[in-house]
Amino acid sequence: QVQLVESGGGLVQPGGSLRLSCAASGSIFSIDTMAWYRQAPGKQRELVAVVSREDNTNYVDSVKDRFAISRDNDKNTVYLQMNSLKPEDTAVYYCNAWIATLASRRYESNYWGQGTQVTVSS
């Protein structure tokens, strides 16, 4: 069994910063790509940022130069540093990972965290 547990969300004023964390645990053989998604009320879930095992990163245009994704492979953890936050960044943020378990040794992409609320408001 594999779990992804997120932390770090909250309420912040426009222009402020937050750092999200997502730690994977359980019967993990290997983790490939890790990513952050978000879903605002009434909108579809969108990919925000992705990082490969080799630390190659990619971002949705709306967060480029404001957000930074990183990972610690020793801790099976992915981070999202969010700076210069705007009200339109308000959403539930979910982490996602491609994980090969000890049992399957095959990467699967359907591992998600429970979500953490980020609210940007004055």
PDB file of C-alpha atoms in Angstrom:
ATOM      1  CA  GLN A   1       0.000   0.000   0.000  1.00  0.00           C
ATOM      2  CA  VAL A   2       1.225   3.472  -0.930  1.00  0.00           C
ATOM      3  CA  GLN A   3       0.201   6.799   0.595  1.00  0.00           C
ATOM      4  CA  LEU A   4       0.862  10.374  -0.462  1.00  0.00           C
ATOM      5  CA  VAL A   5       0.406  12.899   2.353  1.00  0.00           C
ATOM      6  CA  GLU A   6       0.384  16.616   1.639  1.00  0.00           C
ATOM      7  CA  SER A   7       0.976  19.523   3.982  1.00  0.00           C
ATOM      8  CA  GLY A   8       1.597  23.249   3.896  1.00  0.00           C
ATOM      9  CA  GLY A   9      -1.608  24.749   2.585  1.00  0.00           C
ATOM     10  CA  GLY A  10      -3.422  27.642   4.204  1.00  0.00           C
ATOM     11  CA  LEU A  11      -4.605  31.223   3.911  1.00  0.00           C
ATOM     12  CA  VAL A  12      -2.177  33.829   2.613  1.00  0.00           C
ATOM     13  CA  GLN A  13      -2.462  37.412   1.441  1.00  0.00           C
ATOM     14  CA  PRO A  14      -1.828  38.352  -2.197  1.00  0.00           C
ATOM     15  CA  GLY A  15       1.900  38.603  -2.810  1.00  0.00           C
ATOM     16  CA  GLY A  16       2.668  36.116  -0.064  1.00  0.00           C
ATOM     17  CA  SER A  17       4.350  32.722  -0.174  1.00  0.00           C
ATOM     18  CA  LEU A  18       3.574  29.143   0.792  1.00  0.00           C
ATOM     19  CA  ARG A  19       5.505  25.907   0.540  1.00  0.00           C
ATOM     20  CA  LEU A  20       3.634  22.662  -0.063  1.00  0.00           C
ATOM     21  CA  SER A  21       5.108  19.255   0.718  1.00  0.00           C
ATOM     22  CA  CYS A  22       4.009  15.784  -0.319  1.00  0.00           C
ATOM     23  CA  ALA A  23       5.614  12.690   1.166  1.00  0.00           C
ATOM     24  CA  ALA A  24       5.138   9.237  -0.308  1.00  0.00           C
ATOM     25  CA  SER A  25       5.348   6.190   1.932  1.00  0.00           C
ATOM     26  CA  GLY A  26       4.590   2.483   1.909  1.00  0.00           C
ATOM     27  CA  SER A  27       5.636  -0.365  -0.336  1.00  0.00           C
ATOM     28  CA  ILE A  28       7.612   1.758  -2.782  1.00  0.00           C
ATOM     29  CA  PHE A  29      10.174   0.301  -5.136  1.00  0.00           C
ATOM     30  CA  SER A  30      10.798   3.464  -7.165  1.00  0.00           C
ATOM     31  CA  ILE A  31       9.249   6.843  -7.957  1.00  0.00           C
ATOM     32  CA  ASP A  32       9.489   8.401 -11.397  1.00  0.00           C
ATOM     33  CA  THR A  33       7.693  11.649 -12.278  1.00  0.00           C
ATOM     34  CA  MET A  34       6.144  13.707  -9.468  1.00  0.00           C
ATOM     35  CA  ALA A  35       3.718  16.556 -10.021  1.00  0.00           C
ATOM     36  CA  TRP A  36       1.372  19.089  -8.499  1.00  0.00           C
ATOM     37  CA  TYR A  37      -2.151  19.675  -9.797  1.00  0.00           C
ATOM     38  CA  ARG A  38      -4.798  22.110  -8.607  1.00  0.00           C
ATOM     39  CA  GLN A  39      -8.546  22.389  -8.851  1.00  0.00           C
ATOM     40  CA  ALA A  40     -10.432  25.615  -8.272  1.00  0.00           C
ATOM     41  CA  PRO A  41     -14.191  25.622  -7.564  1.00  0.00           C
ATOM     42  CA  GLY A  42     -16.152  24.977 -10.739  1.00  0.00           C
ATOM     43  CA  LYS A  43     -13.036  24.290 -12.793  1.00  0.00           C
ATOM     44  CA  GLN A  44     -11.252  21.215 -14.053  1.00  0.00           C
ATOM     45  CA  ARG A  45      -8.137  19.918 -12.353  1.00  0.00           C
ATOM     46  CA  GLU A  46      -5.045  21.346 -14.063  1.00  0.00           C
ATOM     47  CA  LEU A  47      -1.399  20.386 -14.063  1.00  0.00           C
ATOM     48  CA  VAL A  48       0.649  23.067 -12.313  1.00  0.00           C
ATOM     49  CA  ALA A  49       4.196  21.708 -12.261  1.00  0.00           C
ATOM     50  CA  VAL A  50       6.044  18.466 -12.911  1.00  0.00           C
ATOM     51  CA  VAL A  51       9.524  17.198 -12.032  1.00  0.00           C
ATOM     52  CA  SER A  52      11.252  14.129 -13.414  1.00  0.00           C
ATOM     53  CA  ARG A  53      13.521  11.855 -11.417  1.00  0.00           C
ATOM     54  CA  GLU A  54      16.429  13.665 -13.114  1.00  0.00           C
ATOM     55  CA  ASP A  55      15.070  17.031 -11.867  1.00  0.00           C
ATOM     56  CA  ASN A  56      13.788  18.242 -15.221  1.00  0.00           C
ATOM     57  CA  THR A  57      10.876  20.592 -14.533  1.00  0.00           C
ATOM     58  CA  ASN A  58       7.950  22.060 -16.415  1.00  0.00           C
ATOM     59  CA  TYR A  59       5.248  24.542 -15.414  1.00  0.00           C
ATOM     60  CA  VAL A  60       1.909  25.826 -16.598  1.00  0.00           C
ATOM     61  CA  ASP A  61       2.398  29.320 -18.023  1.00  0.00           C
ATOM     62  CA  SER A  62       0.367  31.027 -15.298  1.00  0.00           C
ATOM     63  CA  VAL A  63       2.846  30.059 -12.561  1.00  0.00           C
ATOM     64  CA  LYS A  64       6.158  30.315 -14.382  1.00  0.00           C
ATOM     65  CA  ASP A  65       8.683  32.527 -12.542  1.00  0.00           C
ATOM     66  CA  ARG A  66       6.513  32.378  -9.378  1.00  0.00           C
ATOM     67  CA  PHE A  67       6.390  28.681  -8.427  1.00  0.00           C
ATOM     68  CA  ALA A  68       9.241  26.199  -8.091  1.00  0.00           C
ATOM     69  CA  ILE A  69       8.888  22.427  -7.893  1.00  0.00           C
ATOM     70  CA  SER A  70      11.616  20.295  -6.366  1.00  0.00           C
ATOM     71  CA  ARG A  71      12.050  16.823  -4.914  1.00  0.00           C
ATOM     72  CA  ASP A  72      14.117  14.897  -2.405  1.00  0.00           C
ATOM     73  CA  ASN A  73      14.496  11.359  -3.685  1.00  0.00           C
ATOM     74  CA  ASP A  74      15.944  10.123  -0.387  1.00  0.00           C
ATOM     75  CA  LYS A  75      12.771  11.253   1.396  1.00  0.00           C
ATOM     76  CA  ASN A  76      10.329  10.367  -1.426  1.00  0.00           C
ATOM     77  CA  THR A  77       9.053  13.927  -1.131  1.00  0.00           C
ATOM     78  CA  VAL A  78       8.067  16.598  -3.618  1.00  0.00           C
ATOM     79  CA  TYR A  79       7.765  20.297  -2.806  1.00  0.00           C
ATOM     80  CA  LEU A  80       6.062  23.289  -4.378  1.00  0.00           C
ATOM     81  CA  GLN A  81       7.401  26.698  -3.401  1.00  0.00           C
ATOM     82  CA  MET A  82       4.774  29.281  -4.297  1.00  0.00           C
ATOM     83  CA  ASN A  83       5.763  32.946  -4.340  1.00  0.00           C
ATOM     84  CA  SER A  84       3.950  36.128  -5.374  1.00  0.00           C
ATOM     85  CA  LEU A  85       0.643  34.378  -4.853  1.00  0.00           C
ATOM     86  CA  LYS A  86      -2.452  35.754  -6.542  1.00  0.00           C
ATOM     87  CA  PRO A  87      -6.153  35.279  -5.750  1.00  0.00           C
ATOM     88  CA  GLU A  88      -6.462  33.167  -8.914  1.00  0.00           C
ATOM     89  CA  ASP A  89      -4.043  30.652  -7.368  1.00  0.00           C
ATOM     90  CA  THR A  90      -6.767  29.746  -4.865  1.00  0.00           C
ATOM     91  CA  ALA A  91      -7.520  26.043  -5.258  1.00  0.00           C
ATOM     92  CA  VAL A  92      -7.129  22.626  -3.730  1.00  0.00           C
ATOM     93  CA  TYR A  93      -3.636  21.415  -4.589  1.00  0.00           C
ATOM     94  CA  TYR A  94      -2.977  17.710  -5.159  1.00  0.00           C
ATOM     95  CA  CYS A  95       0.287  15.873  -5.570  1.00  0.00           C
ATOM     96  CA  ASN A  96       0.608  12.997  -7.987  1.00  0.00           C
ATOM     97  CA  ALA A  97       3.359  10.462  -8.556  1.00  0.00           C
ATOM     98  CA  TRP A  98       4.286   7.645 -10.886  1.00  0.00           C
ATOM     99  CA  ILE A  99       5.210   4.856  -8.490  1.00  0.00           C
ATOM    100  CA  ALA A 100       6.407   1.311  -8.912  1.00  0.00           C
ATOM    101  CA  THR A 101       5.512  -0.777  -5.878  1.00  0.00           C
ATOM    102  CA  LEU A 102       7.596  -3.590  -4.424  1.00  0.00           C
ATOM    103  CA  ALA A 103       4.958  -6.034  -5.650  1.00  0.00           C
ATOM    104  CA  SER A 104       4.480  -4.882  -9.251  1.00  0.00           C
ATOM    105  CA  ARG A 105       7.841  -3.243 -10.105  1.00  0.00           C
ATOM    106  CA  ARG A 106       5.798  -1.393 -12.765  1.00  0.00           C
ATOM    107  CA  TYR A 107       5.177   2.371 -12.760  1.00  0.00           C
ATOM    108  CA  GLU A 108       1.560   3.455 -12.354  1.00  0.00           C
ATOM    109  CA  SER A 109       0.346   7.049 -12.380  1.00  0.00           C
ATOM    110  CA  ASN A 110      -2.741   6.807 -10.196  1.00  0.00           C
ATOM    111  CA  TYR A 111      -1.205   7.776  -6.874  1.00  0.00           C
ATOM    112  CA  TRP A 112      -2.696  10.972  -5.450  1.00  0.00           C
ATOM    113  CA  GLY A 113      -2.562  12.903  -2.237  1.00  0.00           C
ATOM    114  CA  GLN A 114      -5.697  13.915  -0.377  1.00  0.00           C
ATOM    115  CA  GLY A 115      -5.420  17.567  -1.380  1.00  0.00           C
ATOM    116  CA  THR A 116      -4.521  20.690   0.559  1.00  0.00           C
ATOM    117  CA  GLN A 117      -6.428  23.983   0.360  1.00  0.00           C
ATOM    118  CA  VAL A 118      -4.595  27.122  -0.677  1.00  0.00           C
ATOM    119  CA  THR A 119      -6.546  30.363  -0.318  1.00  0.00           C
ATOM    120  CA  VAL A 120      -5.108  33.683  -1.447  1.00  0.00           C
ATOM    121  CA  SER A 121      -7.168  36.553  -0.111  1.00  0.00           C
ATOM    122  CA  SER A 122      -6.811  39.866   1.679  1.00  0.00           C
TER     123      SER A 122
END
